[in-house]
Amino acid sequence: MNNVSVITMFFLSGLNETMNHRFVLFFLSLLCYCIIFLLNLALTVTIILDNNLHEPMYILLCVFCMNALYGTAGVYPKFLWDLLSPVHVISYYGCLIQALVIYSCGCSDLSILTLMAFDRYVAICQPLKYHSIMSKQRLIRLVCFSWLTPFSIVATNVFLTTRVKLCSPYISRLFCVNWSIVQLACFPAQTKVNGIVANITIIIYVLHGALIVWSYIYLIKTCVNSIENRTKFMQTCVPHLASLLTFVVAILIDVVNIRTDLKNLPQSIQNFVAIEFLIIPPIMNPLIYGFKLTKIRKSICVVIFKISKSSNFI
């Protein structure tokens, strides 16, 4: 019982062995964050400003990009600060908030990807009912659901973590995640409820994945015998599948990193594995959609043309 104390600060040890290259890492990370910010912001603003893009598929893409901005904002500023700081600390509540942002962003991503799959299923398999099923009011409710439900589920997980007595302030990662905090518990019996709720959360989002698979089974069946539907599938579903694959691979790597012991790997590889889901999907998704979807590509070209014309005029 003597080891139990009120922890007000956590020490993040993920960067301890890579500080010899911290300035190089800082500029690479800053460049990466700027690219993520600009790409996702550009796509978000383009969809908001162009009335021709105010359709369910593009609105969901806009929400997807906004979620990427939200998730990366919870990690990169603190990570960049740590690269320039000799001591890597974060307050107890700051750590919980960061865990909440990261997890809720990941869960929201999967919810939005599920809505995108459902939208494509209705558009291709039930085109006559599309506008009645994906009405503006229903779309708004679905978008709110895709944000508020994951946030509430993750907030419940994080709240349960606040009940756990901790024996150590040292987290061997670049940033805070809920499971890393739970592992610091003095009494494993206290974490049983955390484990149960965490497993329920995993089941909920596995079911999201099952719904996506179900949607694409019907999509593929519908598209096989129709040239028009095959064209629609290639134009609108392939970017979604690419985003889904990128997301799933990134999340699986992160789950393996959290749930298994990777201490035998070099620190630099451990760090990349820990942060890759906040690098690859946020960069790849706007590029995939921006290049593949014709309407977005044309809209971006128009915006660039107007900006260049204005600058030449000035």
mmCIF file of C-alpha atoms in Angstrom:
data_model
loop_
_atom_site.group_PDB
_atom_site.id
_atom_site.type_symbol
_atom_site.label_atom_id
_atom_site.label_comp_id
_atom_site.label_asym_id
_atom_site.label_seq_id
_atom_site.Cartn_x
_atom_site.Cartn_y
_atom_site.Cartn_z
ATOM 1 C CA MET A 1 0.000 0.000 0.000
ATOM 2 C CA ASN A 2 2.972 2.347 0.519
ATOM 3 C CA ASN A 3 3.552 2.484 -3.217
ATOM 4 C CA VAL A 4 0.092 3.930 -3.816
ATOM 5 C CA SER A 5 0.190 7.704 -4.201
ATOM 6 C CA VAL A 6 -1.741 10.417 -5.964
ATOM 7 C CA ILE A 7 -0.138 10.759 -9.403
ATOM 8 C CA THR A 8 -0.444 14.242 -10.882
ATOM 9 C CA MET A 9 2.110 13.878 -13.671
ATOM 10 C CA PHE A 10 3.160 11.191 -16.138
ATOM 11 C CA PHE A 11 6.627 10.793 -17.650
ATOM 12 C CA LEU A 12 6.652 9.697 -21.304
ATOM 13 C CA SER A 13 9.765 7.637 -22.062
ATOM 14 C CA GLY A 14 9.154 6.905 -25.749
ATOM 15 C CA LEU A 15 11.670 9.519 -26.926
ATOM 16 C CA ASN A 16 14.454 8.848 -24.423
ATOM 17 C CA GLU A 17 16.651 6.842 -26.808
ATOM 18 C CA THR A 18 16.118 8.986 -29.907
ATOM 19 C CA MET A 19 16.944 12.449 -28.578
ATOM 20 C CA ASN A 20 20.273 12.595 -30.467
ATOM 21 C CA HIS A 21 18.225 13.171 -33.625
ATOM 22 C CA ARG A 22 15.510 15.275 -32.048
ATOM 23 C CA PHE A 23 15.939 18.331 -34.317
ATOM 24 C CA VAL A 24 15.721 16.202 -37.461
ATOM 25 C CA LEU A 25 12.678 14.424 -36.006
ATOM 26 C CA PHE A 26 11.154 17.775 -35.054
ATOM 27 C CA PHE A 27 11.367 19.204 -38.585
ATOM 28 C CA LEU A 28 10.145 15.949 -40.185
ATOM 29 C CA SER A 29 7.236 15.771 -37.724
ATOM 30 C CA LEU A 30 6.405 19.447 -38.242
ATOM 31 C CA LEU A 31 6.465 18.951 -42.024
ATOM 32 C CA CYS A 32 4.238 15.880 -41.671
ATOM 33 C CA TYR A 33 1.745 17.736 -39.458
ATOM 34 C CA CYS A 34 1.656 20.708 -41.848
ATOM 35 C CA ILE A 35 0.940 18.363 -44.780
ATOM 36 C CA ILE A 36 -1.823 16.594 -42.823
ATOM 37 C CA PHE A 37 -3.323 19.915 -41.718
ATOM 38 C CA LEU A 38 -3.225 21.530 -45.171
ATOM 39 C CA LEU A 39 -4.499 18.488 -47.115
ATOM 40 C CA ASN A 40 -7.425 17.794 -44.793
ATOM 41 C CA LEU A 41 -8.269 21.479 -44.369
ATOM 42 C CA ALA A 42 -8.163 22.048 -48.149
ATOM 43 C CA LEU A 43 -10.537 19.146 -48.792
ATOM 44 C CA THR A 44 -12.858 20.233 -45.963
ATOM 45 C CA VAL A 45 -13.026 23.864 -47.155
ATOM 46 C CA THR A 46 -13.483 22.795 -50.797
ATOM 47 C CA ILE A 47 -16.483 20.608 -49.919
ATOM 48 C CA ILE A 48 -18.031 23.281 -47.658
ATOM 49 C CA LEU A 49 -17.684 26.088 -50.222
ATOM 50 C CA ASP A 50 -18.748 24.173 -53.342
ATOM 51 C CA ASN A 51 -22.537 23.692 -53.466
ATOM 52 C CA ASN A 52 -22.102 20.958 -56.081
ATOM 53 C CA LEU A 53 -20.392 18.842 -53.418
ATOM 54 C CA HIS A 54 -23.212 19.094 -50.885
ATOM 55 C CA GLU A 55 -24.139 15.453 -51.367
ATOM 56 C CA PRO A 56 -24.040 12.692 -48.703
ATOM 57 C CA MET A 57 -20.868 11.048 -50.056
ATOM 58 C CA TYR A 58 -18.881 14.315 -50.040
ATOM 59 C CA ILE A 59 -20.341 15.517 -46.728
ATOM 60 C CA LEU A 60 -19.197 12.258 -45.104
ATOM 61 C CA LEU A 61 -15.760 12.771 -46.649
ATOM 62 C CA CYS A 62 -15.714 16.296 -45.198
ATOM 63 C CA VAL A 63 -16.559 14.862 -41.755
ATOM 64 C CA PHE A 64 -13.810 12.249 -42.228
ATOM 65 C CA CYS A 65 -11.216 14.978 -42.880
ATOM 66 C CA MET A 66 -12.446 17.071 -39.947
ATOM 67 C CA ASN A 67 -12.043 14.024 -37.708
ATOM 68 C CA ALA A 68 -8.442 13.639 -38.911
ATOM 69 C CA LEU A 69 -7.769 17.274 -37.948
ATOM 70 C CA TYR A 70 -9.303 16.638 -34.515
ATOM 71 C CA GLY A 71 -7.280 13.464 -33.856
ATOM 72 C CA THR A 72 -3.905 14.791 -34.991
ATOM 73 C CA ALA A 73 -4.413 18.015 -32.994
ATOM 74 C CA GLY A 74 -4.532 15.858 -29.867
ATOM 75 C CA VAL A 75 -1.051 14.438 -30.484
ATOM 76 C CA TYR A 76 1.213 16.487 -32.752
ATOM 77 C CA PRO A 77 1.493 19.803 -30.812
ATOM 78 C CA LYS A 78 2.482 17.943 -27.608
ATOM 79 C CA PHE A 79 4.762 15.582 -29.538
ATOM 80 C CA LEU A 80 6.535 18.507 -31.247
ATOM 81 C CA TRP A 81 6.941 20.231 -27.876
ATOM 82 C CA ASP A 82 8.467 17.055 -26.374
ATOM 83 C CA LEU A 83 11.008 16.860 -29.210
ATOM 84 C CA LEU A 84 12.366 20.263 -28.138
ATOM 85 C CA SER A 85 12.070 19.652 -24.403
ATOM 86 C CA PRO A 86 14.635 17.785 -22.240
ATOM 87 C CA VAL A 87 11.861 16.390 -20.003
ATOM 88 C CA HIS A 88 8.793 14.683 -21.441
ATOM 89 C CA VAL A 89 5.941 15.066 -18.987
ATOM 90 C CA ILE A 90 2.188 15.443 -19.190
ATOM 91 C CA SER A 91 -0.333 16.167 -16.456
ATOM 92 C CA TYR A 92 -2.644 13.390 -15.242
ATOM 93 C CA TYR A 93 -5.765 15.023 -16.706
ATOM 94 C CA GLY A 94 -3.875 16.098 -19.837
ATOM 95 C CA CYS A 95 -2.962 12.433 -20.352
ATOM 96 C CA LEU A 96 -6.586 11.326 -19.953
ATOM 97 C CA ILE A 97 -7.761 14.004 -22.407
ATOM 98 C CA GLN A 98 -5.128 12.951 -24.949
ATOM 99 C CA ALA A 99 -6.219 9.305 -24.613
ATOM 100 C CA LEU A 100 -9.846 10.388 -25.051
ATOM 101 C CA VAL A 101 -9.038 12.350 -28.234
ATOM 102 C CA ILE A 102 -6.949 9.571 -29.802
ATOM 103 C CA TYR A 103 -9.412 6.759 -29.091
ATOM 104 C CA SER A 104 -12.533 8.760 -29.974
ATOM 105 C CA CYS A 105 -10.886 9.815 -33.255
ATOM 106 C CA GLY A 106 -10.098 6.198 -34.155
ATOM 107 C CA CYS A 107 -13.592 4.966 -33.256
ATOM 108 C CA SER A 108 -15.216 7.873 -35.134
ATOM 109 C CA ASP A 109 -13.114 7.037 -38.199
ATOM 110 C CA LEU A 110 -14.548 3.529 -38.244
ATOM 111 C CA SER A 111 -18.091 4.837 -37.706
ATOM 112 C CA ILE A 112 -17.695 7.279 -40.613
ATOM 113 C CA LEU A 113 -16.229 4.559 -42.844
ATOM 114 C CA THR A 114 -19.273 2.421 -41.987
ATOM 115 C CA LEU A 115 -21.609 5.267 -42.988
ATOM 116 C CA MET A 116 -19.657 5.680 -46.243
ATOM 117 C CA ALA A 117 -20.101 1.977 -47.002
ATOM 118 C CA PHE A 118 -23.832 2.223 -46.237
ATOM 119 C CA ASP A 119 -24.122 5.317 -48.456
ATOM 120 C CA ARG A 120 -22.492 3.508 -51.393
ATOM 121 C CA TYR A 121 -24.673 0.442 -50.800
ATOM 122 C CA VAL A 122 -27.870 2.545 -50.994
ATOM 123 C CA ALA A 123 -26.590 4.590 -53.973
ATOM 124 C CA ILE A 124 -25.744 1.526 -56.084
ATOM 125 C CA CYS A 125 -28.099 -1.184 -54.812
ATOM 126 C CA GLN A 126 -31.195 0.971 -54.167
ATOM 127 C CA PRO A 127 -30.739 4.073 -56.383
ATOM 128 C CA LEU A 128 -34.474 4.916 -56.530
ATOM 129 C CA LYS A 129 -34.684 5.146 -52.731
ATOM 130 C CA TYR A 130 -31.327 6.913 -52.292
ATOM 131 C CA HIS A 131 -32.571 10.474 -51.750
ATOM 132 C CA SER A 132 -35.314 9.400 -49.369
ATOM 133 C CA ILE A 133 -33.019 7.145 -47.309
ATOM 134 C CA MET A 134 -30.029 9.541 -47.298
ATOM 135 C CA SER A 135 -32.034 12.729 -46.728
ATOM 136 C CA LYS A 136 -30.336 15.808 -45.222
ATOM 137 C CA GLN A 137 -32.038 15.378 -41.858
ATOM 138 C CA ARG A 138 -31.097 11.692 -41.608
ATOM 139 C CA LEU A 139 -27.553 12.431 -42.741
ATOM 140 C CA ILE A 140 -27.147 15.058 -40.001
ATOM 141 C CA ARG A 141 -28.414 12.574 -37.396
ATOM 142 C CA LEU A 142 -26.040 9.872 -38.680
ATOM 143 C CA VAL A 143 -23.060 12.253 -38.624
ATOM 144 C CA CYS A 144 -23.875 13.316 -35.046
ATOM 145 C CA PHE A 145 -24.206 9.636 -34.132
ATOM 146 C CA SER A 146 -20.810 8.865 -35.696
ATOM 147 C CA TRP A 147 -19.178 11.513 -33.487
ATOM 148 C CA LEU A 148 -21.139 11.497 -30.227
ATOM 149 C CA THR A 149 -21.469 7.723 -29.779
ATOM 150 C CA PRO A 150 -17.732 6.939 -30.085
ATOM 151 C CA PHE A 151 -16.942 9.933 -27.867
ATOM 152 C CA SER A 152 -19.374 8.669 -25.193
ATOM 153 C CA ILE A 153 -18.062 5.089 -25.367
ATOM 154 C CA VAL A 154 -14.442 6.194 -25.099
ATOM 155 C CA ALA A 155 -15.289 8.705 -22.356
ATOM 156 C CA THR A 156 -16.776 5.803 -20.358
ATOM 157 C CA ASN A 157 -13.528 3.821 -20.775
ATOM 158 C CA VAL A 158 -11.449 6.825 -19.706
ATOM 159 C CA PHE A 159 -13.746 7.558 -16.726
ATOM 160 C CA LEU A 160 -13.272 3.974 -15.503
ATOM 161 C CA THR A 161 -9.517 4.534 -15.674
ATOM 162 C CA THR A 162 -9.814 7.471 -13.245
ATOM 163 C CA ARG A 163 -11.049 4.983 -10.604
ATOM 164 C CA VAL A 164 -7.864 2.905 -10.796
ATOM 165 C CA LYS A 165 -5.085 3.460 -8.241
ATOM 166 C CA LEU A 166 -1.746 3.810 -10.042
ATOM 167 C CA CYS A 167 1.680 2.770 -8.744
ATOM 168 C CA SER A 168 3.885 4.311 -11.428
ATOM 169 C CA PRO A 169 3.964 7.607 -13.366
ATOM 170 C CA TYR A 170 6.088 6.193 -16.210
ATOM 171 C CA ILE A 171 4.473 5.486 -19.597
ATOM 172 C CA SER A 172 6.801 3.869 -22.154
ATOM 173 C CA ARG A 173 5.164 5.526 -25.170
ATOM 174 C CA LEU A 174 5.280 8.769 -27.153
ATOM 175 C CA PHE A 175 1.807 9.757 -25.995
ATOM 176 C CA CYS A 176 -0.994 8.621 -23.703
ATOM 177 C CA VAL A 177 -3.380 5.812 -24.545
ATOM 178 C CA ASN A 178 -5.934 4.423 -22.139
ATOM 179 C CA TRP A 179 -4.570 0.873 -21.959
ATOM 180 C CA SER A 180 -1.059 2.131 -21.110
ATOM 181 C CA ILE A 181 -2.500 3.998 -18.116
ATOM 182 C CA VAL A 182 -4.545 0.975 -16.976
ATOM 183 C CA GLN A 183 -1.382 -1.167 -17.041
ATOM 184 C CA LEU A 184 0.078 1.051 -14.287
ATOM 185 C CA ALA A 185 -2.597 -0.142 -11.829
ATOM 186 C CA CYS A 186 -1.405 -1.204 -8.388
ATOM 187 C CA PHE A 187 -4.136 -3.818 -8.037
ATOM 188 C CA PRO A 188 -5.012 -5.847 -11.172
ATOM 189 C CA ALA A 189 -8.400 -6.735 -9.653
ATOM 190 C CA GLN A 190 -9.381 -3.069 -10.034
ATOM 191 C CA THR A 191 -8.995 -3.258 -13.818
ATOM 192 C CA LYS A 192 -11.506 -6.077 -14.422
ATOM 193 C CA VAL A 193 -14.318 -3.641 -15.209
ATOM 194 C CA ASN A 194 -11.958 -1.729 -17.519
ATOM 195 C CA GLY A 195 -11.195 -4.955 -19.369
ATOM 196 C CA ILE A 196 -14.868 -5.885 -19.732
ATOM 197 C CA VAL A 197 -15.866 -2.436 -21.050
ATOM 198 C CA ALA A 198 -12.822 -2.382 -23.367
ATOM 199 C CA ASN A 199 -13.826 -5.783 -24.799
ATOM 200 C CA ILE A 200 -17.426 -4.601 -25.291
ATOM 201 C CA THR A 201 -16.044 -1.559 -27.142
ATOM 202 C CA ILE A 202 -13.939 -3.823 -29.371
ATOM 203 C CA ILE A 203 -17.007 -5.998 -30.128
ATOM 204 C CA ILE A 204 -19.063 -2.908 -31.066
ATOM 205 C CA TYR A 205 -16.464 -1.790 -33.602
ATOM 206 C CA VAL A 206 -15.881 -5.313 -34.919
ATOM 207 C CA LEU A 207 -19.620 -5.253 -35.709
ATOM 208 C CA HIS A 208 -19.022 -1.986 -37.593
ATOM 209 C CA GLY A 209 -16.445 -3.868 -39.651
ATOM 210 C CA ALA A 210 -18.929 -6.710 -40.252
ATOM 211 C CA LEU A 211 -21.490 -4.177 -41.517
ATOM 212 C CA ILE A 212 -18.917 -2.779 -43.964
ATOM 213 C CA VAL A 213 -18.132 -6.299 -45.248
ATOM 214 C CA TRP A 214 -21.869 -7.041 -45.604
ATOM 215 C CA SER A 215 -22.378 -3.801 -47.572
ATOM 216 C CA TYR A 216 -19.564 -4.611 -49.981
ATOM 217 C CA ILE A 217 -20.729 -8.185 -50.525
ATOM 218 C CA TYR A 218 -24.039 -6.809 -51.802
ATOM 219 C CA LEU A 219 -22.286 -4.055 -53.732
ATOM 220 C CA ILE A 220 -20.062 -6.513 -55.570
ATOM 221 C CA LYS A 221 -23.025 -8.810 -56.299
ATOM 222 C CA THR A 222 -24.963 -5.874 -57.734
ATOM 223 C CA CYS A 223 -22.060 -4.537 -59.798
ATOM 224 C CA VAL A 224 -21.011 -7.827 -61.413
ATOM 225 C CA ASN A 225 -23.744 -7.828 -64.070
ATOM 226 C CA SER A 226 -24.002 -4.098 -64.740
ATOM 227 C CA ILE A 227 -21.453 -1.980 -66.614
ATOM 228 C CA GLU A 228 -22.983 1.222 -65.220
ATOM 229 C CA ASN A 229 -22.777 -0.043 -61.640
ATOM 230 C CA ARG A 230 -19.230 -1.291 -62.189
ATOM 231 C CA THR A 231 -18.260 2.228 -63.314
ATOM 232 C CA LYS A 232 -19.897 3.713 -60.218
ATOM 233 C CA PHE A 233 -18.100 1.169 -58.034
ATOM 234 C CA MET A 234 -14.692 1.989 -59.522
ATOM 235 C CA GLN A 235 -15.236 5.741 -59.235
ATOM 236 C CA THR A 236 -16.703 5.999 -55.740
ATOM 237 C CA CYS A 237 -16.078 2.736 -53.877
ATOM 238 C CA VAL A 238 -12.402 2.141 -54.678
ATOM 239 C CA PRO A 239 -11.264 5.290 -52.768
ATOM 240 C CA HIS A 240 -13.372 4.174 -49.809
ATOM 241 C CA LEU A 241 -11.865 0.672 -49.895
ATOM 242 C CA ALA A 242 -8.357 2.157 -50.085
ATOM 243 C CA SER A 243 -9.108 4.360 -47.037
ATOM 244 C CA LEU A 244 -10.600 1.408 -45.198
ATOM 245 C CA LEU A 245 -7.587 -0.803 -45.917
ATOM 246 C CA THR A 246 -5.182 1.950 -44.811
ATOM 247 C CA PHE A 247 -7.161 2.486 -41.605
ATOM 248 C CA VAL A 248 -7.490 -1.227 -40.741
ATOM 249 C CA VAL A 249 -3.782 -1.959 -41.294
ATOM 250 C CA ALA A 250 -2.778 1.096 -39.222
ATOM 251 C CA ILE A 251 -5.131 0.215 -36.344
ATOM 252 C CA LEU A 252 -4.139 -3.473 -36.315
ATOM 253 C CA ILE A 253 -0.468 -2.502 -36.081
ATOM 254 C CA ASP A 254 -1.266 -0.151 -33.188
ATOM 255 C CA VAL A 255 -3.359 -2.772 -31.361
ATOM 256 C CA VAL A 256 -0.513 -5.297 -31.695
ATOM 257 C CA ASN A 257 1.857 -2.639 -30.364
ATOM 258 C CA ILE A 258 -0.339 -1.927 -27.311
ATOM 259 C CA ARG A 259 -1.306 -5.512 -26.469
ATOM 260 C CA THR A 260 2.060 -7.225 -27.058
ATOM 261 C CA ASP A 261 5.605 -6.680 -25.886
ATOM 262 C CA LEU A 262 7.758 -5.053 -28.598
ATOM 263 C CA LYS A 263 10.669 -4.111 -26.316
ATOM 264 C CA ASN A 264 13.079 -6.227 -28.376
ATOM 265 C CA LEU A 265 12.600 -3.891 -31.341
ATOM 266 C CA PRO A 266 14.726 -0.729 -31.683
ATOM 267 C CA GLN A 267 13.187 2.362 -30.068
ATOM 268 C CA SER A 268 12.843 4.150 -33.426
ATOM 269 C CA ILE A 269 10.758 1.263 -34.851
ATOM 270 C CA GLN A 270 8.613 1.145 -31.699
ATOM 271 C CA ASN A 271 7.971 4.873 -32.053
ATOM 272 C CA PHE A 272 6.994 4.597 -35.714
ATOM 273 C CA VAL A 273 4.661 1.686 -34.960
ATOM 274 C CA ALA A 274 3.076 3.773 -32.184
ATOM 275 C CA ILE A 275 2.446 6.875 -34.293
ATOM 276 C CA GLU A 276 1.985 5.528 -37.846
ATOM 277 C CA PHE A 277 -1.827 5.514 -37.594
ATOM 278 C CA LEU A 278 -1.600 9.291 -37.082
ATOM 279 C CA ILE A 279 0.697 9.720 -40.105
ATOM 280 C CA ILE A 280 -0.344 7.426 -42.952
ATOM 281 C CA PRO A 281 -4.202 7.546 -42.979
ATOM 282 C CA PRO A 282 -4.485 11.358 -42.454
ATOM 283 C CA ILE A 283 -2.124 11.934 -45.410
ATOM 284 C CA MET A 284 -3.332 9.137 -47.686
ATOM 285 C CA ASN A 285 -7.092 9.704 -47.352
ATOM 286 C CA PRO A 286 -7.312 13.264 -48.762
ATOM 287 C CA LEU A 287 -4.845 12.327 -51.516
ATOM 288 C CA ILE A 288 -6.833 9.212 -52.475
ATOM 289 C CA TYR A 289 -10.153 11.050 -52.590
ATOM 290 C CA GLY A 290 -8.715 14.221 -54.093
ATOM 291 C CA PHE A 291 -7.186 12.399 -57.054
ATOM 292 C CA LYS A 292 -9.852 9.724 -57.581
ATOM 293 C CA LEU A 293 -13.157 11.598 -57.213
ATOM 294 C CA THR A 294 -13.678 13.695 -60.357
ATOM 295 C CA LYS A 295 -15.937 16.330 -58.778
ATOM 296 C CA ILE A 296 -13.472 17.050 -55.977
ATOM 297 C CA ARG A 297 -10.516 17.129 -58.383
ATOM 298 C CA LYS A 298 -12.307 19.637 -60.633
ATOM 299 C CA SER A 299 -13.397 21.755 -57.659
ATOM 300 C CA ILE A 300 -9.850 21.899 -56.268
ATOM 301 C CA CYS A 301 -8.517 22.889 -59.719
ATOM 302 C CA VAL A 302 -11.097 25.705 -59.901
ATOM 303 C CA VAL A 303 -10.111 26.978 -56.439
ATOM 304 C CA ILE A 304 -6.389 26.867 -57.327
ATOM 305 C CA PHE A 305 -7.098 28.669 -60.617
ATOM 306 C CA LYS A 306 -9.052 31.415 -58.822
ATOM 307 C CA ILE A 307 -6.293 31.865 -56.219
ATOM 308 C CA SER A 308 -3.557 32.040 -58.889
ATOM 309 C CA LYS A 309 -5.643 34.472 -60.944
ATOM 310 C CA SER A 310 -6.179 36.707 -57.903
ATOM 311 C CA SER A 311 -2.460 36.678 -57.039
ATOM 312 C CA ASN A 312 -1.513 37.575 -60.638
ATOM 313 C CA PHE A 313 -4.024 40.405 -60.608
ATOM 314 C CA ILE A 314 -2.509 41.790 -57.402
#
